[in-house]
mmCIF file with all atom_site columns, C-alpha atoms and ligand atoms in Angstrom:
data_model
loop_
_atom_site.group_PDB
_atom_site.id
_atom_site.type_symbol
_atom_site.label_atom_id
_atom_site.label_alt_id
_atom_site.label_comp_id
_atom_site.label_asym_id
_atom_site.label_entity_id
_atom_site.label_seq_id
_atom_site.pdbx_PDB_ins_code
_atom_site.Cartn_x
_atom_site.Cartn_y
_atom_site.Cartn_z
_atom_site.occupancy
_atom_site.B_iso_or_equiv
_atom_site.pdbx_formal_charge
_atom_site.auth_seq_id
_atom_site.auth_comp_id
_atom_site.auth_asym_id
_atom_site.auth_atom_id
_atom_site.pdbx_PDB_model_num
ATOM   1   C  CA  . UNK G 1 1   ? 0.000   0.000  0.000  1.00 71.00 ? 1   UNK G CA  1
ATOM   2   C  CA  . UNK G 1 2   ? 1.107   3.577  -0.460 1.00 75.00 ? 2   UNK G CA  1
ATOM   3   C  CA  . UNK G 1 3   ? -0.259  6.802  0.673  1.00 73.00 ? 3   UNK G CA  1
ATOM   4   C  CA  . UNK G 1 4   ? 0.700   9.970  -0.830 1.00 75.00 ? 4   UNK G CA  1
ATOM   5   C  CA  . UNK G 1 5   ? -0.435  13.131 1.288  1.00 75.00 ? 5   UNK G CA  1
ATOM   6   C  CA  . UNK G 1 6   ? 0.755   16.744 -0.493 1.00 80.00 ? 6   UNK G CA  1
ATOM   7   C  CA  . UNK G 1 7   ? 0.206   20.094 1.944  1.00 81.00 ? 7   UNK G CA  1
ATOM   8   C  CA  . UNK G 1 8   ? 1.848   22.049 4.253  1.00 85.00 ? 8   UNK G CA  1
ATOM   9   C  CA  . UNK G 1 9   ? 0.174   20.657 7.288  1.00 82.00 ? 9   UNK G CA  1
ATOM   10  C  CA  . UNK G 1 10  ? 0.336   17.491 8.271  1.00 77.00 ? 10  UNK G CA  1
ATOM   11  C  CA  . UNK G 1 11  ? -3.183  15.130 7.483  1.00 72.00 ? 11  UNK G CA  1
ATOM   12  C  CA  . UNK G 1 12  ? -5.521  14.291 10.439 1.00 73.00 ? 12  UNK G CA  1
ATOM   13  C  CA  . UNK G 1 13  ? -4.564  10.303 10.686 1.00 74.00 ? 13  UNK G CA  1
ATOM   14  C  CA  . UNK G 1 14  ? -7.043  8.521  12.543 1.00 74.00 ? 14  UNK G CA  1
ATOM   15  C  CA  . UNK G 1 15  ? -4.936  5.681  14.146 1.00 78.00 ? 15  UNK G CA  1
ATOM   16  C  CA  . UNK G 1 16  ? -7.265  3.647  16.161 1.00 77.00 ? 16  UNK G CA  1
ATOM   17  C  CA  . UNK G 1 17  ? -9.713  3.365  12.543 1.00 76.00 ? 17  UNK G CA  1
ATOM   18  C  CA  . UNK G 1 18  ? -5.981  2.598  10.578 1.00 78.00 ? 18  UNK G CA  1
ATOM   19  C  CA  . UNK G 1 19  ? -5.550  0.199  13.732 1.00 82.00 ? 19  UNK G CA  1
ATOM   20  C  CA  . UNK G 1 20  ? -9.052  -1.547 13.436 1.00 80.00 ? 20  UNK G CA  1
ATOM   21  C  CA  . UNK G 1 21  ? -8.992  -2.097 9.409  1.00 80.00 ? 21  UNK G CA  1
ATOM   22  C  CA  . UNK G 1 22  ? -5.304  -3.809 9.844  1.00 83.00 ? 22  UNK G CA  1
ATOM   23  C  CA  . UNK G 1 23  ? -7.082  -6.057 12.352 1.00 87.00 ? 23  UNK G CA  1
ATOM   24  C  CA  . UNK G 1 24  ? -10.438 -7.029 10.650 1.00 84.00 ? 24  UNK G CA  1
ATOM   25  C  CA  . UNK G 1 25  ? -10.825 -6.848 7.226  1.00 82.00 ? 25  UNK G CA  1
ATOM   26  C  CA  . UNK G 1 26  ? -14.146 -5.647 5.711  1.00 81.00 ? 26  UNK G CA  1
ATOM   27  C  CA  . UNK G 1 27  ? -16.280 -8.270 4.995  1.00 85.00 ? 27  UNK G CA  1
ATOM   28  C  CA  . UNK G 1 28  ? -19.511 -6.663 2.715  1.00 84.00 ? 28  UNK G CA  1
ATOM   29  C  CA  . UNK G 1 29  ? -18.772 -3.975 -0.057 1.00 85.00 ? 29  UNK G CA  1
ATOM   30  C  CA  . UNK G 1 30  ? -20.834 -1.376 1.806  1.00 79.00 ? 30  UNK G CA  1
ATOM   31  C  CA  . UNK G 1 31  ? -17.544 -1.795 4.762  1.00 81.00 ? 31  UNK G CA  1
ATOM   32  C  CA  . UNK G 1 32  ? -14.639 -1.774 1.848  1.00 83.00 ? 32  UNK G CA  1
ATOM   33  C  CA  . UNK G 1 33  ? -16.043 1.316  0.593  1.00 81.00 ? 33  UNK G CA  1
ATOM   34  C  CA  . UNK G 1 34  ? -16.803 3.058  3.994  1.00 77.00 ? 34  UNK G CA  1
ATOM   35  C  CA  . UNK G 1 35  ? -13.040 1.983  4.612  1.00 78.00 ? 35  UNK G CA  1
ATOM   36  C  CA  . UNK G 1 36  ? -11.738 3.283  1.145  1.00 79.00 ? 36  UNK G CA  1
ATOM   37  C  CA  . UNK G 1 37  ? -13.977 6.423  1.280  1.00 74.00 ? 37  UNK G CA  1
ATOM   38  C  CA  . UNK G 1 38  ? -11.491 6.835  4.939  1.00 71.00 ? 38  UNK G CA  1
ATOM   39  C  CA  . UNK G 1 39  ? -14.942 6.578  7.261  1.00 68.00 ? 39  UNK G CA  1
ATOM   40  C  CA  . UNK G 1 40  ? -14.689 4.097  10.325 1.00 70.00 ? 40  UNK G CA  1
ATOM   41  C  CA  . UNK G 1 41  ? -17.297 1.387  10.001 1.00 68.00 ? 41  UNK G CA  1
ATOM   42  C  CA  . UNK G 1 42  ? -17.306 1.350  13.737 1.00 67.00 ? 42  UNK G CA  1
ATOM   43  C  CA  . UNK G 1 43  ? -18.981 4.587  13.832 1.00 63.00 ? 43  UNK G CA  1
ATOM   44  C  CA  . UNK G 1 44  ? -22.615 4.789  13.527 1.00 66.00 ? 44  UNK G CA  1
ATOM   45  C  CA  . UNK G 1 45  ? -24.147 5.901  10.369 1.00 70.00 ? 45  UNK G CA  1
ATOM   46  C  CA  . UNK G 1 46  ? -24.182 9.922  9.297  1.00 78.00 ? 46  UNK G CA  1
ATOM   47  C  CA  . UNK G 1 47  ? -25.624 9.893  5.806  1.00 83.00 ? 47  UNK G CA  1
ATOM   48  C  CA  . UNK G 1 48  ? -24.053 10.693 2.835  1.00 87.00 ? 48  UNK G CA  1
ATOM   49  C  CA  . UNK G 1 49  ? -20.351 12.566 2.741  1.00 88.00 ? 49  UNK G CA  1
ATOM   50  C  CA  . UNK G 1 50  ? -20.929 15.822 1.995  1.00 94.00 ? 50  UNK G CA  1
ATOM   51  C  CA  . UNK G 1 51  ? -17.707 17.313 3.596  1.00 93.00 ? 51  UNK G CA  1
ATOM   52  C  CA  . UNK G 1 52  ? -14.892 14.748 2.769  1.00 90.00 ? 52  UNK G CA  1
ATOM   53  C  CA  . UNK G 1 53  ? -11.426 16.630 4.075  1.00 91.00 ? 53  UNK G CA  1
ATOM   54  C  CA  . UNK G 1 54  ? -13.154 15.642 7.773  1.00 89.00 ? 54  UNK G CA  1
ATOM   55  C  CA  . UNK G 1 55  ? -15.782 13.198 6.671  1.00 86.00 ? 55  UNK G CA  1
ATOM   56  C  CA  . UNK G 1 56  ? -18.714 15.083 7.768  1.00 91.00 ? 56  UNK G CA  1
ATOM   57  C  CA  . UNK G 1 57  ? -22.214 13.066 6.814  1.00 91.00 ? 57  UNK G CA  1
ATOM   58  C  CA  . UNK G 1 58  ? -25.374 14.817 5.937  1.00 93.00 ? 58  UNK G CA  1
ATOM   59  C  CA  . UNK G 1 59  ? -26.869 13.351 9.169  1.00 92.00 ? 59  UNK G CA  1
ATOM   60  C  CA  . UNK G 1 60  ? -23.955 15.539 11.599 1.00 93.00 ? 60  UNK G CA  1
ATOM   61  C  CA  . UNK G 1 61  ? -25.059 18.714 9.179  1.00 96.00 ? 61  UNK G CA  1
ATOM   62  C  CA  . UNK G 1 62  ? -28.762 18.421 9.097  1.00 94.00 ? 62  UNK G CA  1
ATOM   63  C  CA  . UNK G 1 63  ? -27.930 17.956 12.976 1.00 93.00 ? 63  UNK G CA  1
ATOM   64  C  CA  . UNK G 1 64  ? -26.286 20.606 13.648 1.00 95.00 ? 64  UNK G CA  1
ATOM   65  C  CA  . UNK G 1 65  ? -28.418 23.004 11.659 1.00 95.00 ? 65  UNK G CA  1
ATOM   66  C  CA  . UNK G 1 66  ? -31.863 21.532 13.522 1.00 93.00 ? 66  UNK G CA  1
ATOM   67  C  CA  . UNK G 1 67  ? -30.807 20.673 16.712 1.00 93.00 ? 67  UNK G CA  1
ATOM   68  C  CA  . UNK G 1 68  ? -27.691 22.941 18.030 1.00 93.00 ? 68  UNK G CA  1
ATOM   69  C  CA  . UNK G 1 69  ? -29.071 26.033 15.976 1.00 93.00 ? 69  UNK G CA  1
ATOM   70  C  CA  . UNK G 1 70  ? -26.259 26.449 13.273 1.00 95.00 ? 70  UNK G CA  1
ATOM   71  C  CA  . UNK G 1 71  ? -27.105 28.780 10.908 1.00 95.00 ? 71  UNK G CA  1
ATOM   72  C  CA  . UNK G 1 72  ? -24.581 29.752 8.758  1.00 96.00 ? 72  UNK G CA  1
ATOM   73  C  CA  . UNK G 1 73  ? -21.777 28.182 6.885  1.00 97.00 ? 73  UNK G CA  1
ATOM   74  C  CA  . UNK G 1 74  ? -19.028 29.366 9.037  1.00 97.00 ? 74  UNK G CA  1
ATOM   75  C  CA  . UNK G 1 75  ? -21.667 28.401 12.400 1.00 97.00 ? 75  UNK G CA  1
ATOM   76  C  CA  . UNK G 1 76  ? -21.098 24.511 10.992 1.00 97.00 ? 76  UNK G CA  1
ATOM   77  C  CA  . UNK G 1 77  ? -17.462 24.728 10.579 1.00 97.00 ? 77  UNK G CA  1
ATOM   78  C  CA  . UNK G 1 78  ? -16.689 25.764 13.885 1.00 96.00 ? 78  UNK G CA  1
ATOM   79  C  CA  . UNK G 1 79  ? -19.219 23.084 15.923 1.00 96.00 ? 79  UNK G CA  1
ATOM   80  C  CA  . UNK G 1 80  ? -18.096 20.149 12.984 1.00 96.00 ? 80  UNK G CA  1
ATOM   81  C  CA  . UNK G 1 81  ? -15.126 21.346 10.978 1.00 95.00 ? 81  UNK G CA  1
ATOM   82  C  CA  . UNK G 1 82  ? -16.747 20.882 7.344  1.00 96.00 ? 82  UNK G CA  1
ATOM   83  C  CA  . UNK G 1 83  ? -15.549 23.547 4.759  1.00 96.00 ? 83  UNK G CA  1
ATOM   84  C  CA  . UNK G 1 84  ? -12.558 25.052 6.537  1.00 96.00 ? 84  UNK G CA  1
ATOM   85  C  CA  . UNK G 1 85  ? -10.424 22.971 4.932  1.00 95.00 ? 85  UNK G CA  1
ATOM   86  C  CA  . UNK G 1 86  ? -10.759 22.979 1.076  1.00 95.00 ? 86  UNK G CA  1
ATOM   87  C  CA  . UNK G 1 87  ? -13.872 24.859 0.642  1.00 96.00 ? 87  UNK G CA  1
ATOM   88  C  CA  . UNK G 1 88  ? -15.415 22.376 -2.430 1.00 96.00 ? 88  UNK G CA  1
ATOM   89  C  CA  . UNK G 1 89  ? -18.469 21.171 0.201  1.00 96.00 ? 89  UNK G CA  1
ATOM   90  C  CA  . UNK G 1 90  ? -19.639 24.845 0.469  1.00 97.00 ? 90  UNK G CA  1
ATOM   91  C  CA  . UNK G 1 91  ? -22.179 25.017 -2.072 1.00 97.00 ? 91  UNK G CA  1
ATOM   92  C  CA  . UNK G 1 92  ? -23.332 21.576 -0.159 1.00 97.00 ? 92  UNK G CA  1
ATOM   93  C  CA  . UNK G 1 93  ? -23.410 23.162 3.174  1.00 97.00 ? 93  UNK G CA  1
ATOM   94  C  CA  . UNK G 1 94  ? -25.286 26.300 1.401  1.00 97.00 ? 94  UNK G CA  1
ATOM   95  C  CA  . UNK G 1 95  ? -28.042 24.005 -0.148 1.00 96.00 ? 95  UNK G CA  1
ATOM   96  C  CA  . UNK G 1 96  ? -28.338 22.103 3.217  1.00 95.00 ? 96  UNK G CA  1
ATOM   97  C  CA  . UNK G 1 97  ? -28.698 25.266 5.397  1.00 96.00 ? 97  UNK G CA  1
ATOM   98  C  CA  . UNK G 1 98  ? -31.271 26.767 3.029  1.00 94.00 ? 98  UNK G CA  1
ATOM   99  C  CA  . UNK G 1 99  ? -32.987 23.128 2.931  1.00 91.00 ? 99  UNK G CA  1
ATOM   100 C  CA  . UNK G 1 100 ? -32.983 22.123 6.345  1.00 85.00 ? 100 UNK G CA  1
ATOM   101 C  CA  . UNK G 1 101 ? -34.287 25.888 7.290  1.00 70.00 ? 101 UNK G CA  1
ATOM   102 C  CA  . UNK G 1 102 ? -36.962 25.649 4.845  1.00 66.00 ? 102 UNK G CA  1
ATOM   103 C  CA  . UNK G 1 103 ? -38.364 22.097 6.355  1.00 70.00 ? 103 UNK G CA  1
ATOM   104 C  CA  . UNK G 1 104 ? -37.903 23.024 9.468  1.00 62.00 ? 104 UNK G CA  1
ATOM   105 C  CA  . UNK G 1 105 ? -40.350 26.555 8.676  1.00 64.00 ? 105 UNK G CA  1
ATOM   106 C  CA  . UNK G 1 106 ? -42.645 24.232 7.134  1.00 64.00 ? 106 UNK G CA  1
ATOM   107 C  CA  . UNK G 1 107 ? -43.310 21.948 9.814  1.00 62.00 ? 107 UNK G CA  1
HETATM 108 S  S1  . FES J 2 .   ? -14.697 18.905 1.390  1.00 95.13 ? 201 FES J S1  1
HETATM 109 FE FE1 . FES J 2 .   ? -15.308 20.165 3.004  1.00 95.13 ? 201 FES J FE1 1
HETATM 110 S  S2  . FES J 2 .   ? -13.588 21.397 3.412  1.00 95.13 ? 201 FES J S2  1
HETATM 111 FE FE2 . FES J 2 .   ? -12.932 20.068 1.860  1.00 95.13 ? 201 FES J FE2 1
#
């Protein structure tokens, strides 16, 4: 295996998930691709990856935005991290802010 990691900070490196996948092996293709998308399968479930520098699921967002009161883009990277990093999930975060604020007017 080889990992190739290009920035002027060092990556995040999640040992004990490293740890775990060197000691059991995925056994279903939803696991290997959890694994190779660099999500622990131990973890429970967030929803699609919207934010994948920090592997942020739709499920923490729509979270955040509903039940601790985030409103804002910069509100959600401060309580999870998501688009402080390279920026490309912002338009996500955007759509999910104006979503989850509209359903949550509605009902
Ligand atoms: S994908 Fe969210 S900051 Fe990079």
């Amino acid at each position: 295996m080889l990992g190739f990691w290009s920035s002027k900070t060092l990556p995040e490196i999640d040992v004990a998930l490293i740890s775990r996948a060197f000691a059991e092996a995925p056994q279903t293709l939803t696991e290997r691709h959890t694994l190779l998308g660099g999500r622990d399968m131990a973890r429970p479930a967030t929803g699609k990856i919207v934010c994948s520098c920090f592997s942020i699921g739709e499920k923490n967002i729509t979270e955040a935005i509903e039940k601790q009161g985030c409103s804002t883009v910069a509100e959600l990277g401060c309580r999870l991290k998501c688009g402080t990093n390279c920026g490309s999930c912002i338009p996500e975060l955007k759509a999910l802010l104006a979503c989850t604020v509209r359903q949550t007017t509605i009902s």
